[in-house]
């Protein structure tokens, strides 16, 4: 581990990409994630590791460059913010269909449409339920600190190659723009130890040609391909990650991810100091979702409040996991407005503990 | 120890960089830190503010409703943040351009005439460092020595020749800060 640095979340992602030995980054600027491309450009990674950094002519071009480069077995990534991620959805669906590994970063801003540039978590549905067309899933990691912005670049790529599936870092303007301490690992070499048997880097006499496509007009083959994808998504459960705070004796539970989980931590601290038995569950992987952990808590606590910077999205997955056993509520502020720990404490009193 | 600070003023006054230097000073003192800026349209021509948290423990929420200290550099920010200082907390402000002065009596209020002092020092860029000096004098959460180290870390090397001038400004701020009557 190297020296401690004070950095924005967006800058930490960019530095971590260079250190993780990423081969190529293709992007297009948009607030609040432009620092990723800016930092990469200033760092001249072509001199540090030989990494390619390219500002494409649009988000659509960038994601299709990712598609092409990922087909060669290289570590590739892109980043954007909500409206830009919407533009990338066709390409992401193709990449998922073609089973290629890559890393996508979404530093979410308020929507819908061009919306606002303020932080939001309103892209939860888009990230965890597919986003583009077809029955596919992304591996979704939700960092809650600048350190995790850095750590999840390497982690996301590892999972992407393990499952040959796109991985998404679902961040937001708050974690992207704030500065915290961050410690980086040593520089990794820009070589890959992952399985390369499927890559399209030129056919040799010894093997059949490799084909990368998301088109399969034979209905039976497409059906079988879909079954294989679904089997893969089920297997991802072995990589579920989550964190708990003050849950051991909790009678009520908050569920929150990313920046919301940080704000909730302070609310839990304050609720505990006034004698309320409150805990916090923070899903780190949003897909695969820690549903079994939530089902277990449904046998321990009297009620759950899903706290999100949106109008109520993850709360649906929490309800599915709880399956009617206990009341599940949502508290959130949509459209880029950020709640404070005080707002959450009020919601705890009014909604979660209102009837007790 | 946890110190929750809001620094607020006009865009261009060095609010964000002052917060960054303070956060770096905290790191030099082995504290946990967070720096959360307002960003976007409100910065352009309007108010800029940054929330800085220094703590011996891991920082939970970077977003706050109330503050131990408010460092205020214009009227809009005073109107917005004076009510959000915790009782017994601290408010430091530059009276330049202020028409309605702080009114609360359950907080400690200090004055630093940083704008006029920066004009006397013939260097407007030292303005925010005079304010920072005033703050660490009233509330020594970080030591001067660590602030200088923080300055070195947060300024790019090509600006390191400005460190002595900044250090002088910090010391001037420490000298001129006074309790409001």
PDB file of N, CA, C and O in Angstrom, chain A residues 32-87:
ATOM      1  N   UNK A  32     -22.058  14.529 -13.317  1.00  0.00           N
ATOM      2  CA  UNK A  32     -20.921  14.784 -12.423  1.00  0.00           C
ATOM      3  C   UNK A  32     -19.831  13.702 -12.451  1.00  0.00           C
ATOM      4  O   UNK A  32     -19.337  13.335 -11.412  1.00  0.00           O
ATOM      5  N   UNK A  33     -19.457  13.209 -13.645  1.00  0.00           N
ATOM      6  CA  UNK A  33     -18.375  12.217 -13.670  1.00  0.00           C
ATOM      7  C   UNK A  33     -17.219  12.625 -14.570  1.00  0.00           C
ATOM      8  O   UNK A  33     -16.309  11.826 -14.793  1.00  0.00           O
ATOM      9  N   UNK A  34     -17.200  13.868 -15.072  1.00  0.00           N
ATOM     10  CA  UNK A  34     -16.181  14.261 -16.047  1.00  0.00           C
ATOM     11  C   UNK A  34     -14.756  14.136 -15.527  1.00  0.00           C
ATOM     12  O   UNK A  34     -13.822  13.984 -16.320  1.00  0.00           O
ATOM     13  N   UNK A  35     -14.592  14.176 -14.193  1.00  0.00           N
ATOM     14  CA  UNK A  35     -13.229  14.069 -13.642  1.00  0.00           C
ATOM     15  C   UNK A  35     -12.570  12.743 -13.982  1.00  0.00           C
ATOM     16  O   UNK A  35     -11.350  12.651 -13.953  1.00  0.00           O
ATOM     17  N   UNK A  36     -13.350  11.715 -14.287  1.00  0.00           N
ATOM     18  CA  UNK A  36     -12.735  10.419 -14.622  1.00  0.00           C
ATOM     19  C   UNK A  36     -11.888  10.580 -15.882  1.00  0.00           C
ATOM     20  O   UNK A  36     -10.685  10.287 -15.896  1.00  0.00           O
ATOM     21  N   UNK A  37     -12.511  11.089 -16.931  1.00  0.00           N
ATOM     22  CA  UNK A  37     -11.807  11.286 -18.202  1.00  0.00           C
ATOM     23  C   UNK A  37     -10.730  12.362 -18.074  1.00  0.00           C
ATOM     24  O   UNK A  37      -9.624  12.222 -18.608  1.00  0.00           O
ATOM     25  N   UNK A  38     -11.036  13.441 -17.328  1.00  0.00           N
ATOM     26  CA  UNK A  38     -10.058  14.529 -17.151  1.00  0.00           C
ATOM     27  C   UNK A  38      -8.802  14.020 -16.461  1.00  0.00           C
ATOM     28  O   UNK A  38      -7.687  14.290 -16.900  1.00  0.00           O
ATOM     29  N   UNK A  39      -8.995  13.265 -15.374  1.00  0.00           N
ATOM     30  CA  UNK A  39      -7.859  12.752 -14.611  1.00  0.00           C
ATOM     31  C   UNK A  39      -7.032  11.802 -15.468  1.00  0.00           C
ATOM     32  O   UNK A  39      -5.806  11.885 -15.502  1.00  0.00           O
ATOM     33  N   UNK A  40      -7.734  10.900 -16.177  1.00  0.00           N
ATOM     34  CA  UNK A  40      -7.016   9.935 -17.018  1.00  0.00           C
ATOM     35  C   UNK A  40      -6.184  10.655 -18.075  1.00  0.00           C
ATOM     36  O   UNK A  40      -5.038  10.304 -18.334  1.00  0.00           O
ATOM     37  N   UNK A  41      -6.762  11.687 -18.673  1.00  0.00           N
ATOM     38  CA  UNK A  41      -6.056  12.412 -19.731  1.00  0.00           C
ATOM     39  C   UNK A  41      -4.823  13.113 -19.169  1.00  0.00           C
ATOM     40  O   UNK A  41      -3.738  13.046 -19.732  1.00  0.00           O
ATOM     41  N   UNK A  42      -4.984  13.767 -17.982  1.00  0.00           N
ATOM     42  CA  UNK A  42      -3.867  14.488 -17.369  1.00  0.00           C
ATOM     43  C   UNK A  42      -2.739  13.549 -16.946  1.00  0.00           C
ATOM     44  O   UNK A  42      -1.574  13.918 -16.973  1.00  0.00           O
ATOM     45  N   UNK A  43      -3.112  12.330 -16.565  1.00  0.00           N
ATOM     46  CA  UNK A  43      -2.109  11.386 -16.057  1.00  0.00           C
ATOM     47  C   UNK A  43      -1.252  10.763 -17.140  1.00  0.00           C
ATOM     48  O   UNK A  43      -0.279  10.077 -16.852  1.00  0.00           O
ATOM     49  N   UNK A  44      -1.623  10.935 -18.409  1.00  0.00           N
ATOM     50  CA  UNK A  44      -0.917  10.321 -19.531  1.00  0.00           C
ATOM     51  C   UNK A  44      -0.662   8.826 -19.283  1.00  0.00           C
ATOM     52  O   UNK A  44       0.503   8.374 -19.250  1.00  0.00           O
ATOM     53  N   UNK A  45      -1.734   8.029 -19.107  1.00  0.00           N
ATOM     54  CA  UNK A  45      -1.531   6.602 -18.808  1.00  0.00           C
ATOM     55  C   UNK A  45      -0.860   5.857 -19.960  1.00  0.00           C
ATOM     56  O   UNK A  45      -0.275   4.803 -19.748  1.00  0.00           O
ATOM     57  N   UNK A  46      -0.893   6.429 -21.168  1.00  0.00           N
ATOM     58  CA  UNK A  46      -0.184   5.780 -22.284  1.00  0.00           C
ATOM     59  C   UNK A  46       1.307   5.720 -21.997  1.00  0.00           C
ATOM     60  O   UNK A  46       2.003   4.834 -22.479  1.00  0.00           O
ATOM     61  N   UNK A  47       1.792   6.667 -21.162  1.00  0.00           N
ATOM     62  CA  UNK A  47       3.210   6.635 -20.785  1.00  0.00           C
ATOM     63  C   UNK A  47       3.439   5.790 -19.530  1.00  0.00           C
ATOM     64  O   UNK A  47       4.489   5.189 -19.364  1.00  0.00           O
ATOM     65  N   UNK A  48       2.425   5.775 -18.637  1.00  0.00           N
ATOM     66  CA  UNK A  48       2.604   5.018 -17.385  1.00  0.00           C
ATOM     67  C   UNK A  48       2.516   3.518 -17.610  1.00  0.00           C
ATOM     68  O   UNK A  48       3.308   2.752 -17.058  1.00  0.00           O
ATOM     69  N   UNK A  49       1.481   3.079 -18.354  1.00  0.00           N
ATOM     70  CA  UNK A  49       1.295   1.620 -18.515  1.00  0.00           C
ATOM     71  C   UNK A  49       1.034   1.208 -19.962  1.00  0.00           C
ATOM     72  O   UNK A  49       0.931   0.021 -20.247  1.00  0.00           O
ATOM     73  N   UNK A  50       0.862   2.187 -20.838  1.00  0.00           N
ATOM     74  CA  UNK A  50       0.478   1.857 -22.207  1.00  0.00           C
ATOM     75  C   UNK A  50      -1.028   1.772 -22.391  1.00  0.00           C
ATOM     76  O   UNK A  50      -1.529   1.397 -23.451  1.00  0.00           O
ATOM     77  N   UNK A  51      -1.777   2.151 -21.350  1.00  0.00           N
ATOM     78  CA  UNK A  51      -3.236   2.127 -21.409  1.00  0.00           C
ATOM     79  C   UNK A  51      -3.747   3.134 -22.442  1.00  0.00           C
ATOM     80  O   UNK A  51      -3.249   4.239 -22.551  1.00  0.00           O
ATOM     81  N   UNK A  52      -4.770   2.703 -23.204  1.00  0.00           N
ATOM     82  CA  UNK A  52      -5.406   3.600 -24.177  1.00  0.00           C
ATOM     83  C   UNK A  52      -6.515   4.378 -23.479  1.00  0.00           C
ATOM     84  O   UNK A  52      -7.360   3.778 -22.808  1.00  0.00           O
ATOM     85  N   UNK A  53      -6.500   5.707 -23.607  1.00  0.00           N
ATOM     86  CA  UNK A  53      -7.620   6.524 -23.135  1.00  0.00           C
ATOM     87  C   UNK A  53      -8.132   7.322 -24.314  1.00  0.00           C
ATOM     88  O   UNK A  53      -7.367   8.030 -24.966  1.00  0.00           O
ATOM     89  N   UNK A  54      -9.407   7.186 -24.608  1.00  0.00           N
ATOM     90  CA  UNK A  54      -9.937   7.832 -25.802  1.00  0.00           C
ATOM     91  C   UNK A  54     -11.264   8.504 -25.500  1.00  0.00           C
ATOM     92  O   UNK A  54     -12.158   7.889 -24.925  1.00  0.00           O
ATOM     93  N   UNK A  55     -11.359   9.788 -25.848  1.00  0.00           N
ATOM     94  CA  UNK A  55     -12.662  10.463 -25.781  1.00  0.00           C
ATOM     95  C   UNK A  55     -13.369  10.217 -27.099  1.00  0.00           C
ATOM     96  O   UNK A  55     -12.941  10.705 -28.149  1.00  0.00           O
ATOM     97  N   UNK A  56     -14.435   9.444 -27.037  1.00  0.00           N
ATOM     98  CA  UNK A  56     -15.187   9.097 -28.243  1.00  0.00           C
ATOM     99  C   UNK A  56     -16.055  10.281 -28.677  1.00  0.00           C
ATOM    100  O   UNK A  56     -16.133  11.283 -27.974  1.00  0.00           O
ATOM    101  N   UNK A  57     -16.708  10.145 -29.840  1.00  0.00           N
ATOM    102  CA  UNK A  57     -17.550  11.247 -30.318  1.00  0.00           C
ATOM    103  C   UNK A  57     -18.921  11.241 -29.646  1.00  0.00           C
ATOM    104  O   UNK A  57     -19.675  12.183 -29.753  1.00  0.00           O
ATOM    105  N   UNK A  58     -19.251  10.148 -28.966  1.00  0.00           N
ATOM    106  CA  UNK A  58     -20.531  10.083 -28.254  1.00  0.00           C
ATOM    107  C   UNK A  58     -20.479   8.903 -27.303  1.00  0.00           C
ATOM    108  O   UNK A  58     -19.585   8.061 -27.382  1.00  0.00           O
ATOM    109  N   UNK A  59     -21.472   8.813 -26.432  1.00  0.00           N
ATOM    110  CA  UNK A  59     -21.568   7.669 -25.514  1.00  0.00           C
ATOM    111  C   UNK A  59     -21.778   6.380 -26.297  1.00  0.00           C
ATOM    112  O   UNK A  59     -21.269   5.327 -25.923  1.00  0.00           O
ATOM    113  N   UNK A  60     -22.546   6.471 -27.382  1.00  0.00           N
ATOM    114  CA  UNK A  60     -22.851   5.271 -28.163  1.00  0.00           C
ATOM    115  C   UNK A  60     -21.568   4.734 -28.807  1.00  0.00           C
ATOM    116  O   UNK A  60     -21.313   3.528 -28.809  1.00  0.00           O
ATOM    117  N   UNK A  61     -20.755   5.650 -29.318  1.00  0.00           N
ATOM    118  CA  UNK A  61     -19.468   5.225 -29.882  1.00  0.00           C
ATOM    119  C   UNK A  61     -18.607   4.592 -28.798  1.00  0.00           C
ATOM    120  O   UNK A  61     -17.989   3.542 -28.997  1.00  0.00           O
ATOM    121  N   UNK A  62     -18.585   5.220 -27.620  1.00  0.00           N
ATOM    122  CA  UNK A  62     -17.722   4.733 -26.533  1.00  0.00           C
ATOM    123  C   UNK A  62     -18.088   3.303 -26.150  1.00  0.00           C
ATOM    124  O   UNK A  62     -17.216   2.445 -25.994  1.00  0.00           O
ATOM    125  N   UNK A  63     -19.374   3.014 -25.980  1.00  0.00           N
ATOM    126  CA  UNK A  63     -19.754   1.671 -25.522  1.00  0.00           C
ATOM    127  C   UNK A  63     -19.478   0.647 -26.622  1.00  0.00           C
ATOM    128  O   UNK A  63     -19.146  -0.506 -26.333  1.00  0.00           O
ATOM    129  N   UNK A  64     -19.592   1.050 -27.888  1.00  0.00           N
ATOM    130  CA  UNK A  64     -19.304   0.092 -28.958  1.00  0.00           C
ATOM    131  C   UNK A  64     -17.800  -0.146 -29.114  1.00  0.00           C
ATOM    132  O   UNK A  64     -17.388  -1.222 -29.539  1.00  0.00           O
ATOM    133  N   UNK A  65     -16.996   0.853 -28.739  1.00  0.00           N
ATOM    134  CA  UNK A  65     -15.544   0.628 -28.668  1.00  0.00           C
ATOM    135  C   UNK A  65     -15.238  -0.371 -27.554  1.00  0.00           C
ATOM    136  O   UNK A  65     -14.384  -1.245 -27.698  1.00  0.00           O
ATOM    137  N   UNK A  66     -15.963  -0.241 -26.443  1.00  0.00           N
ATOM    138  CA  UNK A  66     -15.809  -1.196 -25.332  1.00  0.00           C
ATOM    139  C   UNK A  66     -16.175  -2.605 -25.824  1.00  0.00           C
ATOM    140  O   UNK A  66     -15.448  -3.572 -25.557  1.00  0.00           O
ATOM    141  N   UNK A  67     -17.280  -2.707 -26.552  1.00  0.00           N
ATOM    142  CA  UNK A  67     -17.738  -4.007 -27.096  1.00  0.00           C
ATOM    143  C   UNK A  67     -16.633  -4.638 -27.944  1.00  0.00           C
ATOM    144  O   UNK A  67     -16.250  -5.803 -27.746  1.00  0.00           O
ATOM    145  N   UNK A  68     -16.086  -3.858 -28.855  1.00  0.00           N
ATOM    146  CA  UNK A  68     -15.045  -4.372 -29.745  1.00  0.00           C
ATOM    147  C   UNK A  68     -13.791  -4.789 -28.994  1.00  0.00           C
ATOM    148  O   UNK A  68     -13.265  -5.891 -29.178  1.00  0.00           O
ATOM    149  N   UNK A  69     -13.338  -3.907 -28.091  1.00  0.00           N
ATOM    150  CA  UNK A  69     -12.090  -4.184 -27.379  1.00  0.00           C
ATOM    151  C   UNK A  69     -12.268  -5.358 -26.411  1.00  0.00           C
ATOM    152  O   UNK A  69     -11.358  -6.181 -26.246  1.00  0.00           O
ATOM    153  N   UNK A  70     -13.460  -5.456 -25.797  1.00  0.00           N
ATOM    154  CA  UNK A  70     -13.710  -6.557 -24.859  1.00  0.00           C
ATOM    155  C   UNK A  70     -13.642  -7.900 -25.586  1.00  0.00           C
ATOM    156  O   UNK A  70     -13.237  -8.909 -24.998  1.00  0.00           O
ATOM    157  N   UNK A  71     -14.009  -7.903 -26.850  1.00  0.00           N
ATOM    158  CA  UNK A  71     -13.952  -9.142 -27.640  1.00  0.00           C
ATOM    159  C   UNK A  71     -12.540  -9.667 -27.850  1.00  0.00           C
ATOM    160  O   UNK A  71     -12.356 -10.830 -28.206  1.00  0.00           O
ATOM    161  N   UNK A  72     -11.545  -8.816 -27.602  1.00  0.00           N
ATOM    162  CA  UNK A  72     -10.158  -9.271 -27.732  1.00  0.00           C
ATOM    163  C   UNK A  72      -9.611  -9.760 -26.398  1.00  0.00           C
ATOM    164  O   UNK A  72      -8.421 -10.056 -26.290  1.00  0.00           O
ATOM    165  N   UNK A  73     -10.470  -9.816 -25.363  1.00  0.00           N
ATOM    166  CA  UNK A  73     -10.030 -10.326 -24.064  1.00  0.00           C
ATOM    167  C   UNK A  73      -9.292  -9.307 -23.227  1.00  0.00           C
ATOM    168  O   UNK A  73      -8.695  -9.647 -22.210  1.00  0.00           O
ATOM    169  N   UNK A  74      -9.308  -8.044 -23.644  1.00  0.00           N
ATOM    170  CA  UNK A  74      -8.606  -7.002 -22.884  1.00  0.00           C
ATOM    171  C   UNK A  74      -9.497  -6.479 -21.762  1.00  0.00           C
ATOM    172  O   UNK A  74     -10.714  -6.606 -21.804  1.00  0.00           O
ATOM    173  N   UNK A  75      -8.838  -5.860 -20.763  1.00  0.00           N
ATOM    174  CA  UNK A  75      -9.588  -5.225 -19.680  1.00  0.00           C
ATOM    175  C   UNK A  75     -10.010  -3.837 -20.158  1.00  0.00           C
ATOM    176  O   UNK A  75      -9.159  -2.958 -20.337  1.00  0.00           O
ATOM    177  N   UNK A  76     -11.319  -3.657 -20.360  1.00  0.00           N
ATOM    178  CA  UNK A  76     -11.779  -2.372 -20.875  1.00  0.00           C
ATOM    179  C   UNK A  76     -12.886  -1.799 -20.014  1.00  0.00           C
ATOM    180  O   UNK A  76     -13.628  -2.532 -19.353  1.00  0.00           O
ATOM    181  N   UNK A  77     -12.982  -0.472 -20.047  1.00  0.00           N
ATOM    182  CA  UNK A  77     -14.012   0.174 -19.234  1.00  0.00           C
ATOM    183  C   UNK A  77     -14.511   1.456 -19.861  1.00  0.00           C
ATOM    184  O   UNK A  77     -13.885   2.012 -20.776  1.00  0.00           O
ATOM    185  N   UNK A  78     -15.651   1.913 -19.376  1.00  0.00           N
ATOM    186  CA  UNK A  78     -16.204   3.208 -19.743  1.00  0.00           C
ATOM    187  C   UNK A  78     -16.873   3.780 -18.504  1.00  0.00           C
ATOM    188  O   UNK A  78     -17.098   3.065 -17.531  1.00  0.00           O
ATOM    189  N   UNK A  79     -17.152   5.080 -18.546  1.00  0.00           N
ATOM    190  CA  UNK A  79     -17.907   5.673 -17.443  1.00  0.00           C
ATOM    191  C   UNK A  79     -18.781   6.778 -17.994  1.00  0.00           C
ATOM    192  O   UNK A  79     -18.506   7.338 -19.053  1.00  0.00           O
ATOM    193  N   UNK A  80     -19.849   7.067 -17.277  1.00  0.00           N
ATOM    194  CA  UNK A  80     -20.740   8.147 -17.681  1.00  0.00           C
ATOM    195  C   UNK A  80     -21.650   8.477 -16.506  1.00  0.00           C
ATOM    196  O   UNK A  80     -21.453   7.992 -15.396  1.00  0.00           O
ATOM    197  N   UNK A  81     -22.637   9.323 -16.753  1.00  0.00           N
ATOM    198  CA  UNK A  81     -23.676   9.591 -15.765  1.00  0.00           C
ATOM    199  C   UNK A  81     -25.023   9.373 -16.444  1.00  0.00           C
ATOM    200  O   UNK A  81     -25.126   9.415 -17.674  1.00  0.00           O
ATOM    201  N   UNK A  82     -26.033   9.209 -15.639  1.00  0.00           N
ATOM    202  CA  UNK A  82     -27.358   8.723 -16.043  1.00  0.00           C
ATOM    203  C   UNK A  82     -27.804   8.893 -17.509  1.00  0.00           C
ATOM    204  O   UNK A  82     -28.050   7.887 -18.189  1.00  0.00           O
ATOM    205  N   UNK A  83     -27.928  10.128 -18.050  1.00  0.00           N
ATOM    206  CA  UNK A  83     -28.403  10.226 -19.443  1.00  0.00           C
ATOM    207  C   UNK A  83     -27.442   9.539 -20.411  1.00  0.00           C
ATOM    208  O   UNK A  83     -27.880   8.930 -21.396  1.00  0.00           O
ATOM    209  N   UNK A  84     -26.151   9.606 -20.106  1.00  0.00           N
ATOM    210  CA  UNK A  84     -25.150   8.955 -20.942  1.00  0.00           C
ATOM    211  C   UNK A  84     -25.234   7.438 -20.847  1.00  0.00           C
ATOM    212  O   UNK A  84     -25.031   6.727 -21.836  1.00  0.00           O
ATOM    213  N   UNK A  85     -25.541   6.928 -19.668  1.00  0.00           N
ATOM    214  CA  UNK A  85     -25.692   5.483 -19.475  1.00  0.00           C
ATOM    215  C   UNK A  85     -26.931   4.993 -20.232  1.00  0.00           C
ATOM    216  O   UNK A  85     -26.922   3.909 -20.811  1.00  0.00           O
ATOM    217  N   UNK A  86     -27.987   5.823 -20.255  1.00  0.00           N
ATOM    218  CA  UNK A  86     -29.165   5.443 -21.044  1.00  0.00           C
ATOM    219  C   UNK A  86     -28.780   5.278 -22.510  1.00  0.00           C
ATOM    220  O   UNK A  86     -29.211   4.328 -23.170  1.00  0.00           O
ATOM    221  N   UNK A  87     -27.970   6.186 -23.023  1.00  0.00           N
ATOM    222  CA  UNK A  87     -27.528   6.083 -24.422  1.00  0.00           C
ATOM    223  C   UNK A  87     -26.737   4.803 -24.671  1.00  0.00           C
ATOM    224  O   UNK A  87     -26.756   4.243 -25.756  1.00  0.00           O
TER     225      UNK A  87
END
